[in-house]
Every structure is written in C-alpha cells, then in structure tokens.
Amino acid sequence: MEKEEVQVIPLHHRKELIEECAQLLNTYWSRSLNARIQSLEISRDSLPCSLIMVRNHAGKSEVIGHAKIMEAQGVDKACYIESVFIREDLRGKGYGKKIMLEAEKYSSGKGFKQMFLNTLDKQDFYSHLGYKLSHPVLTLGANAHRIPQAMIDQLTKTNIKNSCCKSSTKFDNPTNTSQNITCSTQCSSTKTCPDASVPSPPAAPQAPPAPPLPKIEKKCSGTANKHVMNQCCDPTKVTWMKKDI
C-alpha cells in the first residue's frame, strides 16, 4: 500500500491548486467561483497568506484543507486566522489540529506573538488547542497599508468599545499587556442630578406610539451548511478567541 503524505504549504507556492482550493471552500461557504479565486490569488508571504493542506494520495496531489492568515490591526505582533476548513469526509482524523499547529508555526516564524480567531460552534475544538476567550480584533486585509494609522487606531478603539458594551467579561488590553479592560466599567455613563432650587418645567404631552416597523428578514450569504445559515446573521453567537504562539 502506498504511504499517504500530508503537508501544509502556502497556496501561492502551488498556484496550480488555486481553483481546486476555491471549489473546496465553496462546498461550505458558497460564493462565485471567480470571486473566490481572486481572493485566493492575493496570497503571499507577507500576508494575507492562504495555507493549504495537500494530501499525496494514489499518485496525485489533492487539497483537503485550508486556513487563511491575516495581520490584526491595533494589536502588537498579532495575526488573525479565518476560513479554517477540512474536507468533510476527512474530519475527525487530526487534520484540523495539524493545519492549526502549522498555521501557528508559520505565523510565529513571521514574528507574530498572538493569533486571534472567531467561531460559531467550535469553541471546544479551539479550547483544546490552547485558545481562550478574547475581545474582537480588526482586520483590514491586503489594503491595510493604504489606511492612515490614525484611522486604524480609531477603528480599533470603536471595535473594542462596542464589544465591551455588550459584555461584562474581563479581557486583556490589546494595546498594553500590563493592564486590563473591564467592559462593565468602561461603558458606564454618568448622569448629572438637576438643581433642586430650579423648578422642573411642565411635562410635555405624551406622543402617540409609533407604528410598528415592517418586519425585515435577515439574509445570509448563500451556503450549503444549514447550521451556518441559522447562526451567521446573529453576531452575539460569534465567539472570539486568542492564543499566544
């Protein structure tokens, strides 16, 4: 029997596999094939970088997994991993763990110290790999270098503040590792008491209730995965995690 060989390599080192990789990803996240190919073609050593898992089987190479690494803005020496995927018929064989460990090794070799991710329903899997709950991070992809740093800083602050206001969880401060952000105190508001010596103005007549808003149906991007369709429209179901690498 021929020995099976599996390796994780940058996609741009095997450009002839781009279309096969695009087709694999589209089995889970449906998208125009041309658009998917274009997004994969920007893979490069300096990030964003798509890593593929290639299995040499029966005398040919086939793509069985993918993970994309991007730089995270607003957090020193941090990267973000997304689109982690193993072909459905090969799950439960350790390939998911292997591609994550290889992605961490690749990112560490580029000088990154932390890896961030978000997930809908794989918290247990990532926890077993050492990931812990985290605040969200901002990623701007291949065009991040074109955006002024002041704008990136403002976007990062807004992103974290919005996350904090929805939670009382205590997260590490992304800009200063010696301090912490406690969300419940960051988002508290201060009310000024009125002067008791000044009489209050008469109450305004109560306005009639507003008519009910029309029901708007949320639409998710097309996907063959019903679980993703049921959850992707609800941002409160997204869990952010991170790991020191």
PDB file of N, CA and C in Angstrom, residues 8-63:
ATOM      1  N   VAL A   8       1.385  20.901   4.794  1.00  0.00           N
ATOM      2  CA  VAL A   8       0.732  22.217   4.789  1.00  0.00           C
ATOM      3  C   VAL A   8       1.704  23.211   4.180  1.00  0.00           C
ATOM      4  N   ILE A   9       1.283  23.879   3.118  1.00  0.00           N
ATOM      5  CA  ILE A   9       2.158  24.794   2.381  1.00  0.00           C
ATOM      6  C   ILE A   9       1.385  26.048   1.992  1.00  0.00           C
ATOM      7  N   PRO A  10       2.085  27.171   1.740  1.00  0.00           N
ATOM      8  CA  PRO A  10       1.406  28.368   1.234  1.00  0.00           C
ATOM      9  C   PRO A  10       0.808  28.093  -0.143  1.00  0.00           C
ATOM     10  N   LEU A  11      -0.414  28.540  -0.350  1.00  0.00           N
ATOM     11  CA  LEU A  11      -1.097  28.300  -1.618  1.00  0.00           C
ATOM     12  C   LEU A  11      -0.348  28.910  -2.796  1.00  0.00           C
ATOM     13  N   HIS A  12       0.278  30.092  -2.573  1.00  0.00           N
ATOM     14  CA  HIS A  12       0.966  30.742  -3.690  1.00  0.00           C
ATOM     15  C   HIS A  12       2.235  30.003  -4.115  1.00  0.00           C
ATOM     16  N   HIS A  13       2.620  28.975  -3.367  1.00  0.00           N
ATOM     17  CA  HIS A  13       3.726  28.118  -3.799  1.00  0.00           C
ATOM     18  C   HIS A  13       3.242  26.994  -4.722  1.00  0.00           C
ATOM     19  N   ARG A  14       1.913  26.810  -4.768  1.00  0.00           N
ATOM     20  CA  ARG A  14       1.313  25.806  -5.655  1.00  0.00           C
ATOM     21  C   ARG A  14       0.106  26.431  -6.350  1.00  0.00           C
ATOM     22  N   LYS A  15       0.369  27.422  -7.193  1.00  0.00           N
ATOM     23  CA  LYS A  15      -0.714  28.190  -7.807  1.00  0.00           C
ATOM     24  C   LYS A  15      -1.633  27.337  -8.677  1.00  0.00           C
ATOM     25  N   GLU A  16      -1.140  26.207  -9.144  1.00  0.00           N
ATOM     26  CA  GLU A  16      -1.985  25.346  -9.972  1.00  0.00           C
ATOM     27  C   GLU A  16      -3.127  24.719  -9.172  1.00  0.00           C
ATOM     28  N   LEU A  17      -3.073  24.852  -7.823  1.00  0.00           N
ATOM     29  CA  LEU A  17      -4.115  24.286  -6.966  1.00  0.00           C
ATOM     30  C   LEU A  17      -5.135  25.327  -6.513  1.00  0.00           C
ATOM     31  N   ILE A  18      -5.028  26.563  -7.007  1.00  0.00           N
ATOM     32  CA  ILE A  18      -5.930  27.634  -6.567  1.00  0.00           C
ATOM     33  C   ILE A  18      -7.386  27.303  -6.875  1.00  0.00           C
ATOM     34  N   GLU A  19      -7.667  26.883  -8.090  1.00  0.00           N
ATOM     35  CA  GLU A  19      -9.068  26.605  -8.451  1.00  0.00           C
ATOM     36  C   GLU A  19      -9.626  25.434  -7.643  1.00  0.00           C
ATOM     37  N   GLU A  20      -8.825  24.407  -7.433  1.00  0.00           N
ATOM     38  CA  GLU A  20      -9.277  23.269  -6.624  1.00  0.00           C
ATOM     39  C   GLU A  20      -9.573  23.710  -5.195  1.00  0.00           C
ATOM     40  N   CYS A  21      -8.729  24.588  -4.655  1.00  0.00           N
ATOM     41  CA  CYS A  21      -8.947  25.113  -3.306  1.00  0.00           C
ATOM     42  C   CYS A  21     -10.236  25.932  -3.256  1.00  0.00           C
ATOM     43  N   ALA A  22     -10.470  26.748  -4.280  1.00  0.00           N
ATOM     44  CA  ALA A  22     -11.688  27.562  -4.342  1.00  0.00           C
ATOM     45  C   ALA A  22     -12.930  26.676  -4.360  1.00  0.00           C
ATOM     46  N   GLN A  23     -12.889  25.613  -5.123  1.00  0.00           N
ATOM     47  CA  GLN A  23     -14.029  24.698  -5.192  1.00  0.00           C
ATOM     48  C   GLN A  23     -14.270  24.012  -3.852  1.00  0.00           C
ATOM     49  N   LEU A  24     -13.189  23.674  -3.153  1.00  0.00           N
ATOM     50  CA  LEU A  24     -13.321  23.047  -1.838  1.00  0.00           C
ATOM     51  C   LEU A  24     -13.991  23.997  -0.850  1.00  0.00           C
ATOM     52  N   LEU A  25     -13.539  25.245  -0.798  1.00  0.00           N
ATOM     53  CA  LEU A  25     -14.125  26.218   0.120  1.00  0.00           C
ATOM     54  C   LEU A  25     -15.587  26.491  -0.217  1.00  0.00           C
ATOM     55  N   ASN A  26     -15.920  26.460  -1.488  1.00  0.00           N
ATOM     56  CA  ASN A  26     -17.296  26.735  -1.900  1.00  0.00           C
ATOM     57  C   ASN A  26     -18.269  25.618  -1.541  1.00  0.00           C
ATOM     58  N   THR A  27     -17.766  24.461  -1.142  1.00  0.00           N
ATOM     59  CA  THR A  27     -18.666  23.410  -0.673  1.00  0.00           C
ATOM     60  C   THR A  27     -19.251  23.748   0.686  1.00  0.00           C
ATOM     61  N   TYR A  28     -18.636  24.711   1.388  1.00  0.00           N
ATOM     62  CA  TYR A  28     -19.105  25.100   2.726  1.00  0.00           C
ATOM     63  C   TYR A  28     -19.578  26.543   2.748  1.00  0.00           C
ATOM     64  N   TRP A  29     -18.795  27.442   2.159  1.00  0.00           N
ATOM     65  CA  TRP A  29     -19.163  28.856   2.067  1.00  0.00           C
ATOM     66  C   TRP A  29     -19.400  29.177   0.594  1.00  0.00           C
ATOM     67  N   SER A  30     -20.639  29.114   0.173  1.00  0.00           N
ATOM     68  CA  SER A  30     -20.950  29.304  -1.240  1.00  0.00           C
ATOM     69  C   SER A  30     -20.646  30.728  -1.684  1.00  0.00           C
ATOM     70  N   ARG A  31     -19.987  30.844  -2.831  1.00  0.00           N
ATOM     71  CA  ARG A  31     -19.585  32.143  -3.366  1.00  0.00           C
ATOM     72  C   ARG A  31     -19.275  31.971  -4.855  1.00  0.00           C
ATOM     73  N   SER A  32     -19.326  33.059  -5.601  1.00  0.00           N
ATOM     74  CA  SER A  32     -18.927  32.996  -7.006  1.00  0.00           C
ATOM     75  C   SER A  32     -17.525  32.397  -7.105  1.00  0.00           C
ATOM     76  N   LEU A  33     -17.353  31.434  -7.988  1.00  0.00           N
ATOM     77  CA  LEU A  33     -16.050  30.778  -8.119  1.00  0.00           C
ATOM     78  C   LEU A  33     -14.974  31.775  -8.527  1.00  0.00           C
ATOM     79  N   ASN A  34     -15.305  32.677  -9.443  1.00  0.00           N
ATOM     80  CA  ASN A  34     -14.320  33.675  -9.874  1.00  0.00           C
ATOM     81  C   ASN A  34     -13.912  34.588  -8.722  1.00  0.00           C
ATOM     82  N   ALA A  35     -14.902  35.015  -7.911  1.00  0.00           N
ATOM     83  CA  ALA A  35     -14.592  35.872  -6.765  1.00  0.00           C
ATOM     84  C   ALA A  35     -13.722  35.130  -5.758  1.00  0.00           C
ATOM     85  N   ARG A  36     -14.026  33.847  -5.554  1.00  0.00           N
ATOM     86  CA  ARG A  36     -13.230  33.050  -4.620  1.00  0.00           C
ATOM     87  C   ARG A  36     -11.796  32.912  -5.123  1.00  0.00           C
ATOM     88  N   ILE A  37     -11.646  32.649  -6.397  1.00  0.00           N
ATOM     89  CA  ILE A  37     -10.306  32.507  -6.973  1.00  0.00           C
ATOM     90  C   ILE A  37      -9.517  33.801  -6.826  1.00  0.00           C
ATOM     91  N   GLN A  38     -10.167  34.939  -7.084  1.00  0.00           N
ATOM     92  CA  GLN A  38      -9.484  36.230  -6.959  1.00  0.00           C
ATOM     93  C   GLN A  38      -9.021  36.475  -5.530  1.00  0.00           C
ATOM     94  N   SER A  39      -9.837  36.093  -4.553  1.00  0.00           N
ATOM     95  CA  SER A  39      -9.442  36.292  -3.153  1.00  0.00           C
ATOM     96  C   SER A  39      -8.277  35.391  -2.771  1.00  0.00           C
ATOM     97  N   LEU A  40      -8.183  34.221  -3.383  1.00  0.00           N
ATOM     98  CA  LEU A  40      -7.080  33.304  -3.091  1.00  0.00           C
ATOM     99  C   LEU A  40      -5.800  33.704  -3.812  1.00  0.00           C
ATOM    100  N   GLU A  41      -5.939  34.375  -4.935  1.00  0.00           N
ATOM    101  CA  GLU A  41      -4.764  34.749  -5.722  1.00  0.00           C
ATOM    102  C   GLU A  41      -3.914  35.822  -5.046  1.00  0.00           C
ATOM    103  N   ILE A  42      -4.453  36.514  -4.027  1.00  0.00           N
ATOM    104  CA  ILE A  42      -3.665  37.550  -3.350  1.00  0.00           C
ATOM    105  C   ILE A  42      -2.777  36.968  -2.256  1.00  0.00           C
ATOM    106  N   SER A  43      -2.838  35.657  -2.057  1.00  0.00           N
ATOM    107  CA  SER A  43      -1.995  35.013  -1.044  1.00  0.00           C
ATOM    108  C   SER A  43      -0.524  35.311  -1.313  1.00  0.00           C
ATOM    109  N   ARG A  44       0.192  35.647  -0.238  1.00  0.00           N
ATOM    110  CA  ARG A  44       1.613  35.989  -0.381  1.00  0.00           C
ATOM    111  C   ARG A  44       2.319  35.781   0.956  1.00  0.00           C
ATOM    112  N   ASP A  45       3.636  35.778   0.917  1.00  0.00           N
ATOM    113  CA  ASP A  45       4.417  35.544   2.133  1.00  0.00           C
ATOM    114  C   ASP A  45       4.205  36.628   3.179  1.00  0.00           C
ATOM    115  N   SER A  46       4.009  37.866   2.740  1.00  0.00           N
ATOM    116  CA  SER A  46       3.909  38.990   3.673  1.00  0.00           C
ATOM    117  C   SER A  46       2.507  39.183   4.245  1.00  0.00           C
ATOM    118  N   LEU A  47       1.580  38.279   3.974  1.00  0.00           N
ATOM    119  CA  LEU A  47       0.185  38.287   4.424  1.00  0.00           C
ATOM    120  C   LEU A  47      -0.643  39.288   3.613  1.00  0.00           C
ATOM    121  N   PRO A  48      -1.901  38.940   3.353  1.00  0.00           N
ATOM    122  CA  PRO A  48      -2.581  37.717   3.779  1.00  0.00           C
ATOM    123  C   PRO A  48      -2.037  36.483   3.063  1.00  0.00           C
ATOM    124  N   CYS A  49      -2.044  35.367   3.784  1.00  0.00           N
ATOM    125  CA  CYS A  49      -1.495  34.125   3.239  1.00  0.00           C
ATOM    126  C   CYS A  49      -2.492  32.990   3.441  1.00  0.00           C
ATOM    127  N   SER A  50      -2.813  32.304   2.362  1.00  0.00           N
ATOM    128  CA  SER A  50      -3.642  31.103   2.448  1.00  0.00           C
ATOM    129  C   SER A  50      -2.728  29.888   2.529  1.00  0.00           C
ATOM    130  N   LEU A  51      -2.908  29.105   3.581  1.00  0.00           N
ATOM    131  CA  LEU A  51      -2.195  27.836   3.710  1.00  0.00           C
ATOM    132  C   LEU A  51      -3.131  26.720   3.278  1.00  0.00           C
ATOM    133  N   ILE A  52      -2.623  25.771   2.537  1.00  0.00           N
ATOM    134  CA  ILE A  52      -3.435  24.634   2.124  1.00  0.00           C
ATOM    135  C   ILE A  52      -2.823  23.343   2.644  1.00  0.00           C
ATOM    136  N   MET A  53      -3.703  22.408   2.955  1.00  0.00           N
ATOM    137  CA  MET A  53      -3.258  21.069   3.324  1.00  0.00           C
ATOM    138  C   MET A  53      -3.388  20.193   2.086  1.00  0.00           C
ATOM    139  N   VAL A  54      -2.275  19.636   1.656  1.00  0.00           N
ATOM    140  CA  VAL A  54      -2.236  18.828   0.437  1.00  0.00           C
ATOM    141  C   VAL A  54      -1.940  17.380   0.814  1.00  0.00           C
ATOM    142  N   ARG A  55      -2.768  16.491   0.312  1.00  0.00           N
ATOM    143  CA  ARG A  55      -2.549  15.060   0.532  1.00  0.00           C
ATOM    144  C   ARG A  55      -2.104  14.416  -0.773  1.00  0.00           C
ATOM    145  N   ASN A  56      -0.971  13.751  -0.718  1.00  0.00           N
ATOM    146  CA  ASN A  56      -0.497  12.977  -1.864  1.00  0.00           C
ATOM    147  C   ASN A  56      -1.055  11.565  -1.725  1.00  0.00           C
ATOM    148  N   HIS A  57      -2.034  11.271  -2.575  1.00  0.00           N
ATOM    149  CA  HIS A  57      -2.784  10.028  -2.423  1.00  0.00           C
ATOM    150  C   HIS A  57      -3.026   9.408  -3.791  1.00  0.00           C
ATOM    151  N   ALA A  58      -2.766   8.132  -3.898  1.00  0.00           N
ATOM    152  CA  ALA A  58      -2.986   7.390  -5.149  1.00  0.00           C
ATOM    153  C   ALA A  58      -2.269   8.039  -6.323  1.00  0.00           C
ATOM    154  N   GLY A  59      -1.069   8.544  -6.056  1.00  0.00           N
ATOM    155  CA  GLY A  59      -0.251   9.101  -7.124  1.00  0.00           C
ATOM    156  C   GLY A  59      -0.602  10.503  -7.553  1.00  0.00           C
ATOM    157  N   LYS A  60      -1.480  11.182  -6.818  1.00  0.00           N
ATOM    158  CA  LYS A  60      -1.810  12.562  -7.174  1.00  0.00           C
ATOM    159  C   LYS A  60      -1.956  13.413  -5.918  1.00  0.00           C
ATOM    160  N   SER A  61      -1.846  14.732  -6.118  1.00  0.00           N
ATOM    161  CA  SER A  61      -1.990  15.687  -5.013  1.00  0.00           C
ATOM    162  C   SER A  61      -3.412  16.228  -4.998  1.00  0.00           C
ATOM    163  N   GLU A  62      -3.995  16.334  -3.807  1.00  0.00           N
ATOM    164  CA  GLU A  62      -5.331  16.901  -3.680  1.00  0.00           C
ATOM    165  C   GLU A  62      -5.390  17.814  -2.462  1.00  0.00           C
ATOM    166  N   VAL A  63      -6.130  18.918  -2.589  1.00  0.00           N
ATOM    167  CA  VAL A  63      -6.302  19.864  -1.494  1.00  0.00           C
ATOM    168  C   VAL A  63      -7.388  19.338  -0.570  1.00  0.00           C
TER     169      VAL A  63
END
